[in-house]
Short mmCIF file of C-alpha atoms and ligand atoms in Angstrom, two decimals:
data_model
loop_
_atom_site.label_atom_id
_atom_site.label_comp_id
_atom_site.label_asym_id
_atom_site.label_seq_id
_atom_site.Cartn_x
_atom_site.Cartn_y
_atom_site.Cartn_z
CA MET A 1 117.35 32.82 279.97
CA ARG A 2 115.49 32.04 276.78
CA ASN A 3 113.18 34.88 277.56
CA THR A 4 116.02 37.30 277.96
CA VAL A 5 117.61 36.24 274.71
CA ASN A 6 114.37 36.44 272.78
CA LEU A 7 113.53 39.72 274.30
CA LEU A 8 116.87 41.07 273.29
CA THR A 9 116.48 39.82 269.71
CA PHE A 10 113.04 41.28 269.68
CA PHE A 11 114.32 44.66 270.80
CA LEU A 12 117.12 44.68 268.28
CA VAL A 13 115.41 43.25 265.25
CA CYS A 14 111.79 44.02 265.46
CA TYR A 15 111.30 46.90 267.71
CA PRO A 16 113.93 49.47 266.96
CA ILE A 17 111.75 52.13 268.52
CA VAL A 18 112.40 50.65 271.95
CA THR A 19 114.00 53.22 274.19
CA ALA A 20 114.87 53.56 277.82
CA SER A 21 111.31 54.66 278.36
CA THR A 22 109.80 51.39 277.09
CA VAL A 23 107.56 49.89 279.72
CA VAL A 24 107.04 46.17 280.20
CA PHE A 25 103.78 44.64 281.38
CA ASN A 26 104.18 40.95 282.16
CA VAL A 27 100.87 39.08 282.49
CA VAL A 28 102.34 37.06 285.35
CA ASP A 29 102.62 40.26 287.36
CA TYR A 30 98.88 40.65 286.93
CA GLY A 31 98.16 37.24 288.39
CA ALA A 32 98.27 35.01 285.31
CA VAL A 33 99.21 31.46 286.30
CA GLY A 34 99.93 29.76 283.00
CA ASP A 35 99.39 26.17 284.10
CA GLY A 36 96.82 25.48 281.37
CA GLN A 37 94.11 25.03 284.01
CA ALA A 38 93.58 28.30 285.84
CA ASP A 39 91.52 30.92 284.02
CA ASP A 40 93.95 33.72 283.16
CA THR A 41 91.47 35.90 281.30
CA ASP A 42 91.16 38.60 283.97
CA ALA A 43 94.90 38.86 284.42
CA PHE A 44 95.31 39.35 280.67
CA ALA A 45 92.53 41.93 280.62
CA ARG A 46 94.19 43.90 283.43
CA ALA A 47 97.61 43.70 281.80
CA TRP A 48 96.08 44.88 278.52
CA ARG A 49 94.33 47.83 280.18
CA GLU A 50 97.61 49.11 281.57
CA THR A 51 99.51 48.34 278.37
CA CYS A 52 96.93 50.28 276.40
CA ALA A 53 96.96 53.18 278.84
CA SER A 54 100.75 53.47 278.88
CA LEU A 55 102.08 56.74 277.51
CA SER A 56 105.56 55.32 276.87
CA PRO A 57 105.84 52.57 274.23
CA PRO A 58 104.69 49.44 276.07
CA ILE A 59 105.40 45.75 275.62
CA MET A 60 102.92 43.30 277.04
CA ILE A 61 104.78 40.07 277.73
CA ILE A 62 103.39 36.57 277.74
CA PRO A 63 106.33 34.53 279.03
CA SER A 64 107.57 31.24 277.62
CA GLU A 65 107.22 27.71 278.99
CA ARG A 66 103.69 28.31 280.19
CA SER A 67 100.20 27.74 278.80
CA PHE A 68 97.66 30.40 279.51
CA LEU A 69 94.01 29.40 279.44
CA ILE A 70 92.04 32.32 278.08
CA GLN A 71 88.33 32.87 277.55
CA PRO A 72 87.25 34.97 274.53
CA LEU A 73 88.93 38.31 275.06
CA ARG A 74 88.86 41.74 273.45
CA PHE A 75 91.96 43.90 273.27
CA MET A 76 90.31 47.22 272.60
CA GLY A 77 91.94 50.42 271.42
CA PRO A 78 92.54 53.16 270.81
CA CYS A 79 95.62 53.06 273.03
CA GLU A 80 97.76 55.92 274.23
CA SER A 81 100.98 54.76 272.62
CA ASN A 82 101.75 53.96 269.01
CA PRO A 83 103.81 51.73 268.78
CA LEU A 84 102.60 49.06 271.13
CA ALA A 85 103.79 45.46 271.21
CA VAL A 86 102.60 42.13 272.52
CA LEU A 87 105.38 39.57 272.87
CA ILE A 88 103.89 36.09 272.84
CA GLU A 89 106.51 33.57 273.95
CA GLY A 90 104.23 31.23 275.89
CA ASN A 91 101.18 29.39 274.63
CA LEU A 92 97.62 30.65 274.62
CA VAL A 93 94.93 27.99 274.75
CA ALA A 94 91.16 28.24 274.49
CA PRO A 95 88.93 26.23 276.85
CA ILE A 96 88.77 22.81 275.31
CA ASP A 97 85.07 22.25 275.94
CA PRO A 98 83.00 24.70 273.87
CA SER A 99 80.19 24.64 276.41
CA THR A 100 82.52 26.33 278.91
CA TRP A 101 83.35 29.32 276.70
CA LYS A 102 82.25 32.48 278.46
CA CYS A 103 81.12 34.76 275.70
CA GLY A 104 79.65 37.64 277.64
CA ALA A 105 77.84 40.54 276.04
CA ASN A 106 80.21 40.63 273.08
CA GLY A 107 79.37 37.21 271.79
CA CYS A 108 81.87 34.63 270.70
CA ASN A 109 82.62 35.63 267.14
CA GLN A 110 86.32 35.82 267.83
CA TRP A 111 88.41 34.22 270.50
CA LEU A 112 91.06 36.96 270.55
CA TYR A 113 90.02 40.29 269.08
CA PHE A 114 92.27 43.32 268.62
CA TYR A 115 90.25 46.38 267.68
CA ARG A 116 91.55 49.84 266.76
CA VAL A 117 95.12 49.39 267.92
CA GLU A 118 97.39 51.57 265.78
CA GLY A 119 101.00 50.46 265.53
CA LEU A 120 100.34 47.01 266.98
CA THR A 121 103.12 44.40 266.82
CA LEU A 122 102.36 40.79 267.73
CA HIS A 123 105.56 38.83 267.93
CA GLY A 124 107.13 35.78 269.52
CA GLN A 125 107.60 32.05 269.42
CA GLY A 126 104.40 31.14 271.24
CA THR A 127 101.48 29.10 269.93
CA ILE A 128 97.95 30.37 269.73
CA ASP A 129 95.88 27.21 269.95
CA GLY A 130 92.10 27.41 269.53
CA ARG A 131 91.64 23.71 270.31
CA GLY A 132 88.62 24.00 268.07
CA HIS A 133 88.14 20.33 267.19
CA GLN A 134 84.90 20.16 269.07
CA TRP A 135 83.08 22.87 267.22
CA TRP A 136 84.85 24.46 264.27
CA GLN A 137 82.73 27.57 264.31
CA ASN A 138 84.40 30.81 265.29
CA LYS A 139 87.39 32.91 264.40
CA LEU A 140 90.63 32.49 266.26
CA MET A 141 92.14 35.93 266.13
CA GLU A 142 90.84 39.06 264.47
CA ILE A 143 92.70 42.33 264.16
CA SER A 144 90.47 45.05 262.85
CA ASN A 145 90.19 48.79 262.21
CA SER A 146 93.85 49.49 262.82
CA ALA A 147 96.90 50.76 260.97
CA ASN A 148 100.59 49.82 260.92
CA VAL A 149 100.15 46.34 262.27
CA ARG A 150 102.87 43.68 262.41
CA VAL A 151 102.44 40.01 263.16
CA GLY A 152 105.32 37.59 263.13
CA GLY A 153 108.57 36.38 264.59
CA GLY A 154 107.75 32.69 264.61
CA LEU A 155 104.24 32.86 266.05
CA ARG A 156 102.19 29.70 265.58
CA PHE A 157 98.43 29.56 265.20
CA GLY A 158 96.50 26.32 265.30
CA ASN A 159 93.22 24.49 265.46
CA SER A 160 91.01 27.51 265.19
CA PRO A 161 87.32 26.84 265.58
CA MET A 162 87.03 28.75 262.27
CA MET A 163 89.28 31.22 260.42
CA HIS A 164 92.67 31.60 262.03
CA LEU A 165 93.97 35.09 261.48
CA VAL A 166 91.43 37.64 260.30
CA LEU A 167 92.85 40.96 259.11
CA HIS A 168 89.95 43.33 258.65
CA GLY A 169 89.91 47.05 257.99
CA LEU A 170 93.68 47.46 258.25
CA GLN A 171 95.95 49.98 256.60
CA SER A 172 99.52 48.80 256.28
CA VAL A 173 99.86 45.34 257.76
CA PHE A 174 102.92 43.06 257.72
CA VAL A 175 102.60 39.37 258.50
CA SER A 176 105.84 37.46 258.38
CA ASP A 177 107.30 34.23 259.73
CA VAL A 178 104.04 32.75 260.97
CA THR A 179 102.93 29.10 261.01
CA ILE A 180 99.26 28.14 260.86
CA GLN A 181 98.10 24.56 261.25
CA ALA A 182 94.75 22.81 261.42
CA PRO A 183 93.61 19.42 260.16
CA GLU A 184 92.71 19.02 256.50
CA ASP A 185 89.14 18.05 257.39
CA SER A 186 88.42 21.02 259.66
CA PRO A 187 85.71 23.15 258.02
CA ASN A 188 86.10 26.87 257.23
CA THR A 189 89.47 27.20 258.88
CA ASP A 190 91.01 29.75 256.48
CA GLY A 191 94.63 30.46 257.40
CA ILE A 192 94.77 34.19 256.77
CA HIS A 193 91.60 36.01 255.83
CA LEU A 194 92.16 39.49 254.45
CA GLN A 195 89.32 41.93 253.98
CA ASP A 196 88.88 45.70 253.60
CA SER A 197 92.62 46.14 253.91
CA THR A 198 95.19 48.05 251.90
CA ASP A 199 98.98 47.75 251.80
CA ALA A 200 99.11 44.21 253.12
CA HIS A 201 102.37 42.25 253.05
CA ILE A 202 102.45 38.57 253.87
CA ASP A 203 105.72 36.65 253.60
CA SER A 204 107.53 33.56 254.84
CA CYS A 205 104.52 31.70 256.21
CA ALA A 206 103.71 28.00 256.32
CA ILE A 207 99.95 27.44 256.24
CA GLY A 208 98.07 24.16 256.28
CA THR A 209 94.37 24.11 257.11
CA GLY A 210 91.00 22.72 256.03
CA ASP A 211 90.12 25.76 253.90
CA ASP A 212 91.94 28.50 251.98
CA CYS A 213 95.56 29.04 253.00
CA ILE A 214 95.04 32.72 252.25
CA ALA A 215 91.71 34.25 251.24
CA ILE A 216 91.55 37.77 249.83
CA LEU A 217 88.16 39.39 250.01
CA ASN A 218 86.29 42.56 249.22
CA GLY A 219 88.04 45.86 249.75
CA SER A 220 91.58 44.45 249.49
CA SER A 221 94.15 46.33 247.43
CA ASN A 222 97.90 46.66 247.17
CA VAL A 223 98.50 43.19 248.56
CA ARG A 224 101.95 41.58 248.31
CA ILE A 225 102.32 37.93 249.22
CA THR A 226 105.54 35.97 248.83
CA ASN A 227 107.40 32.90 250.03
CA ILE A 228 104.48 30.79 251.23
CA LYS A 229 104.08 27.06 251.80
CA CYS A 230 100.42 26.08 251.40
CA GLY A 231 98.92 22.68 252.18
CA PRO A 232 96.84 20.98 253.10
CA GLY A 233 94.24 23.54 252.12
CA HIS A 234 92.23 25.09 249.33
CA GLY A 235 94.95 27.29 247.91
CA ILE A 236 95.45 31.02 247.62
CA SER A 237 92.03 32.38 246.79
CA ILE A 238 90.64 35.67 245.66
CA GLY A 239 87.05 35.48 246.86
CA SER A 240 84.55 34.25 246.89
CA LEU A 241 83.27 37.57 245.55
CA GLY A 242 79.81 38.79 244.56
CA LYS A 243 77.70 36.52 246.73
CA ASN A 244 74.01 37.48 246.96
CA GLY A 245 74.41 40.15 244.29
CA GLN A 246 77.01 41.98 246.35
CA GLU A 247 79.34 44.57 244.83
CA ASP A 248 82.89 43.52 245.67
CA ARG A 249 86.20 45.06 244.65
CA VAL A 250 89.66 43.57 244.77
CA GLU A 251 92.67 44.98 242.93
CA ASP A 252 96.44 45.22 242.75
CA ILE A 253 97.41 41.82 244.13
CA ARG A 254 100.83 40.17 243.63
CA VAL A 255 101.46 36.64 244.83
CA SER A 256 104.83 35.01 244.18
CA ASP A 257 106.96 32.04 245.19
CA VAL A 258 104.40 29.67 246.61
CA VAL A 259 104.81 25.92 247.12
CA PHE A 260 101.64 23.83 247.22
CA LEU A 261 101.95 20.49 248.98
CA GLY A 262 98.75 18.50 249.36
CA ALA A 263 96.56 21.50 248.50
CA THR A 264 93.39 21.09 246.42
CA ASN A 265 93.78 24.39 244.54
CA GLY A 266 96.68 26.63 243.69
CA ALA A 267 95.94 30.07 242.30
CA ARG A 268 92.19 30.59 242.44
CA ILE A 269 89.67 33.34 241.73
CA LYS A 270 86.06 32.48 242.58
CA THR A 271 83.02 34.67 242.00
CA TRP A 272 79.27 34.09 242.21
CA GLN A 273 76.78 34.63 239.42
CA GLY A 274 74.76 37.82 239.89
CA GLY A 275 77.51 39.72 241.69
CA ARG A 276 78.95 43.11 240.75
CA GLY A 277 82.26 44.94 241.08
CA TYR A 278 85.65 43.73 239.96
CA ALA A 279 88.75 41.64 240.58
CA ARG A 280 91.59 43.12 238.56
CA ASP A 281 95.32 43.61 238.27
CA ILE A 282 96.09 40.28 239.94
CA HIS A 283 99.41 38.55 239.26
CA PHE A 284 100.54 35.09 240.30
CA GLN A 285 104.19 34.15 239.70
CA ARG A 286 106.54 31.24 240.38
CA PHE A 287 104.22 28.64 241.86
CA TRP A 288 105.23 25.01 242.36
CA PHE A 289 102.52 22.38 242.67
CA GLN A 290 102.61 18.83 243.95
CA ASP A 291 99.52 16.83 242.96
CA THR A 292 97.28 19.87 243.16
CA ILE A 293 93.79 19.12 241.84
CA ASN A 294 93.24 22.56 240.27
CA PRO A 295 96.58 24.37 240.04
CA ILE A 296 95.12 27.32 238.08
CA ILE A 297 91.45 28.15 238.31
CA ILE A 298 89.15 31.05 237.63
CA ASP A 299 85.58 30.08 238.38
CA GLN A 300 82.95 32.70 237.67
CA PHE A 301 80.25 30.17 238.50
CA TYR A 302 81.24 29.56 242.10
CA CYS A 303 78.42 28.09 244.16
CA ASN A 304 78.23 25.96 247.28
CA GLN A 305 75.95 23.03 247.81
CA LEU A 306 73.53 25.04 249.91
CA SER A 307 72.79 27.67 247.27
CA GLN A 308 70.91 27.89 244.00
CA CYS A 309 73.09 29.65 241.47
CA PRO A 310 71.25 30.33 238.23
CA PRO A 311 73.29 31.99 235.46
CA SER A 312 72.93 35.76 235.43
CA ASN A 313 73.81 38.67 233.16
CA SER A 314 75.71 40.19 236.00
CA ALA A 315 79.03 39.02 237.46
CA VAL A 316 82.12 40.36 239.16
CA GLU A 317 84.36 41.54 236.28
CA ILE A 318 87.67 39.75 236.15
CA SER A 319 90.45 41.48 234.23
CA ASN A 320 94.21 41.78 233.95
CA VAL A 321 95.14 38.56 235.66
CA SER A 322 98.39 36.74 234.94
CA PHE A 323 99.79 33.34 235.80
CA LYS A 324 103.52 33.11 235.11
CA MET A 325 106.07 30.37 235.70
CA MET A 326 103.71 27.76 237.02
CA VAL A 327 105.33 24.33 237.36
CA GLY A 328 104.72 20.96 238.97
CA SER A 329 102.07 18.28 238.92
CA SER A 330 98.30 18.05 239.04
CA GLY A 331 96.54 15.21 240.79
CA ARG A 332 93.77 15.38 238.22
CA GLY A 333 93.91 16.06 234.51
CA ASN A 334 92.39 19.52 234.42
CA VAL A 335 95.43 21.67 234.94
CA VAL A 336 93.93 24.99 233.87
CA VAL A 337 90.28 25.94 234.31
CA LEU A 338 89.29 29.42 233.27
CA ASN A 339 85.52 29.35 233.37
CA CYS A 340 84.04 32.77 232.69
CA SER A 341 80.54 33.81 231.72
CA GLU A 342 79.30 34.79 228.32
CA ALA A 343 77.75 37.98 229.69
CA VAL A 344 80.90 39.12 231.51
CA PRO A 345 83.96 37.48 229.92
CA CYS A 346 87.34 37.55 231.64
CA ARG A 347 89.66 40.02 229.91
CA GLY A 348 93.40 40.54 229.84
CA ILE A 349 94.19 37.03 231.08
CA VAL A 350 97.79 35.89 230.54
CA VAL A 351 99.24 32.43 231.06
CA GLU A 352 102.98 32.49 230.44
CA ASP A 353 105.56 29.74 230.95
CA MET A 354 103.88 26.75 232.48
CA HIS A 355 104.98 23.16 232.89
CA ILE A 356 102.40 21.14 234.79
CA VAL A 357 102.08 17.42 234.24
CA ALA A 358 99.27 15.14 235.34
CA THR A 359 100.19 12.41 237.78
CA GLY A 360 98.89 8.87 237.45
CA ASN A 361 97.49 7.81 234.12
CA THR A 362 95.56 10.96 233.40
CA GLN A 363 96.25 13.27 230.51
CA ALA A 364 96.83 16.92 231.33
CA THR A 365 94.03 18.99 229.83
CA TYR A 366 92.58 22.46 230.17
CA ASN A 367 89.18 24.05 229.93
CA CYS A 368 88.58 27.67 229.11
CA ALA A 369 85.35 29.48 228.35
CA ASN A 370 84.85 33.16 227.54
CA VAL A 371 88.43 34.15 228.23
CA LEU A 372 90.16 36.97 226.35
CA GLY A 373 93.92 37.25 226.53
CA ARG A 374 96.87 35.10 225.57
CA ALA A 375 98.88 32.06 226.47
CA GLN A 376 102.56 32.36 225.61
CA GLY A 377 106.06 31.06 226.22
CA HIS A 378 106.72 27.45 227.17
CA LEU A 379 103.33 25.80 227.70
CA VAL A 380 102.75 22.28 229.02
CA PRO A 381 99.95 21.44 228.60
CA GLU A 382 99.76 23.39 225.40
CA ILE A 383 96.80 25.66 225.93
CA ALA A 384 95.15 28.37 223.86
CA PHE A 385 92.19 30.65 224.33
C1 NAG B 1 83.26 46.22 249.50
O1 NAG B 1 84.32 47.08 249.85
C2 NAG B 1 84.07 48.42 249.49
C3 NAG B 1 85.34 49.19 249.69
O2 NAG B 1 85.97 48.89 250.90
C4 NAG B 1 82.90 48.93 250.33
O3 NAG B 1 82.63 50.27 249.99
C5 NAG B 1 81.69 48.06 250.04
O4 NAG B 1 80.62 48.44 250.87
C6 NAG B 1 82.01 46.60 250.26
N1 NAG B 1 80.91 45.80 249.78
C7 NAG B 1 80.22 45.01 250.56
C8 NAG B 1 79.15 44.26 249.92
O5 NAG B 1 80.46 44.89 251.75
C1 NAG B 2 94.33 46.30 232.04
O1 NAG B 2 95.62 46.48 231.55
C2 NAG B 2 95.64 47.31 230.39
C3 NAG B 2 97.04 47.25 229.79
O2 NAG B 2 98.02 47.29 230.76
C4 NAG B 2 95.21 48.71 230.80
O3 NAG B 2 95.24 49.58 229.70
C5 NAG B 2 93.81 48.63 231.37
O4 NAG B 2 93.41 49.90 231.84
C6 NAG B 2 93.72 47.62 232.48
N1 NAG B 2 92.34 47.42 232.83
C7 NAG B 2 91.92 47.34 234.09
C8 NAG B 2 90.46 47.17 234.26
O5 NAG B 2 92.67 47.38 235.02
C1 NAG B 3 81.78 26.15 233.88
O1 NAG B 3 80.73 26.38 234.77
C2 NAG B 3 79.48 25.92 234.28
C3 NAG B 3 78.43 26.40 235.24
O2 NAG B 3 78.68 25.90 236.52
C4 NAG B 3 79.53 24.42 234.17
O3 NAG B 3 78.32 23.95 233.66
C5 NAG B 3 80.68 24.05 233.25
O4 NAG B 3 80.83 22.65 233.25
C6 NAG B 3 81.98 24.68 233.71
N1 NAG B 3 83.00 24.46 232.73
C7 NAG B 3 84.21 24.08 233.05
C8 NAG B 3 85.17 24.05 231.95
O5 NAG B 3 84.52 23.79 234.20
#
């Protein structure tokens, strides 16, 4: 019954292109068992092959109230039909013991990998559970080299061995109504990792992981993010950019209406010394922080413990960045850190209307170096640069 109802909603709300000619491919009809024990990889692969070969708009269905155990699997395009949908109502689980992952010739970089599928919609109330506790190493799901992609409808991602949802090389992607959860201490488990993608829209997502809630990397432009709950996690990050002297470019990013609960950073831009390229036209608006260590941070001296990062005359240029209507509390005193280099100062930086208090006995302070721009409106703490 639930299936029928959801399917109907799905047809009506999310898949208006559905017609009498829509074809349904249910993984159970291809031999998938869904008891969480049997290996359903081959059944999924067969169902995908037919879905992808379908000339009429297909829907591949993963039914509810079952758990499908899947080995690393590639959903390769191009497919015959655009649009094409995968309705995930049941749960997908990875083998719990990493030593039993069958990686095959393709390696194990991703657990679920969608490649070159134009007009892909992933939708449903199912959970995509990487059960990655034992190795925290690989990506959960990657969608790459595709256009007009939609992910949403209540899907849940969790416990990825590494990044959860990788969006790479996409043109026009909509992610909406998705929940992503992994423990705070799980390493490198970015929630959504966006790279080489244009026209990306992310809204109404709750993300709590051990790394960035959303990370925006090289080649991203025209990105619109709104209505996000972030935490635990490392915030909404642009970068890191310019590692190993790389030329990286990020521009035209708008992030608004974000609540940070138990996150270490809020709005963050991080670049390495010695890099090239730019991060520009980036606007953060209406953020609310609870005990965030660094609510607002630009760090042009980003470095991890494994690297040597001597100062350089070269850096990713940061310009035209605004932080507006930022309110809440910081778990440490340093509410605003804008740390730019002497050789490549940050330009066109605006902080406008901010009320962030320090919790505990600390005094709210700020620290800015080599920043050109202005702070205006209501400002607590009262900053200037
Ligand atoms: C960064 O992205 C641009 C544009 O997509 C691309 O041309 C360039 O090769 C990328 N840089 C690196 C270091 O990958
Ligand atoms: C920054 O914004 C100013 C004023 O809106 C504009 O003239 C300038 O071209 C922008 N610079 C960059 C690098 O985007
Ligand atoms: C800025 O970064 C430099 C280099 O890592 C560091 O020495 C300095 O303390 C930082 N300043 C602030 C305000 O964080």
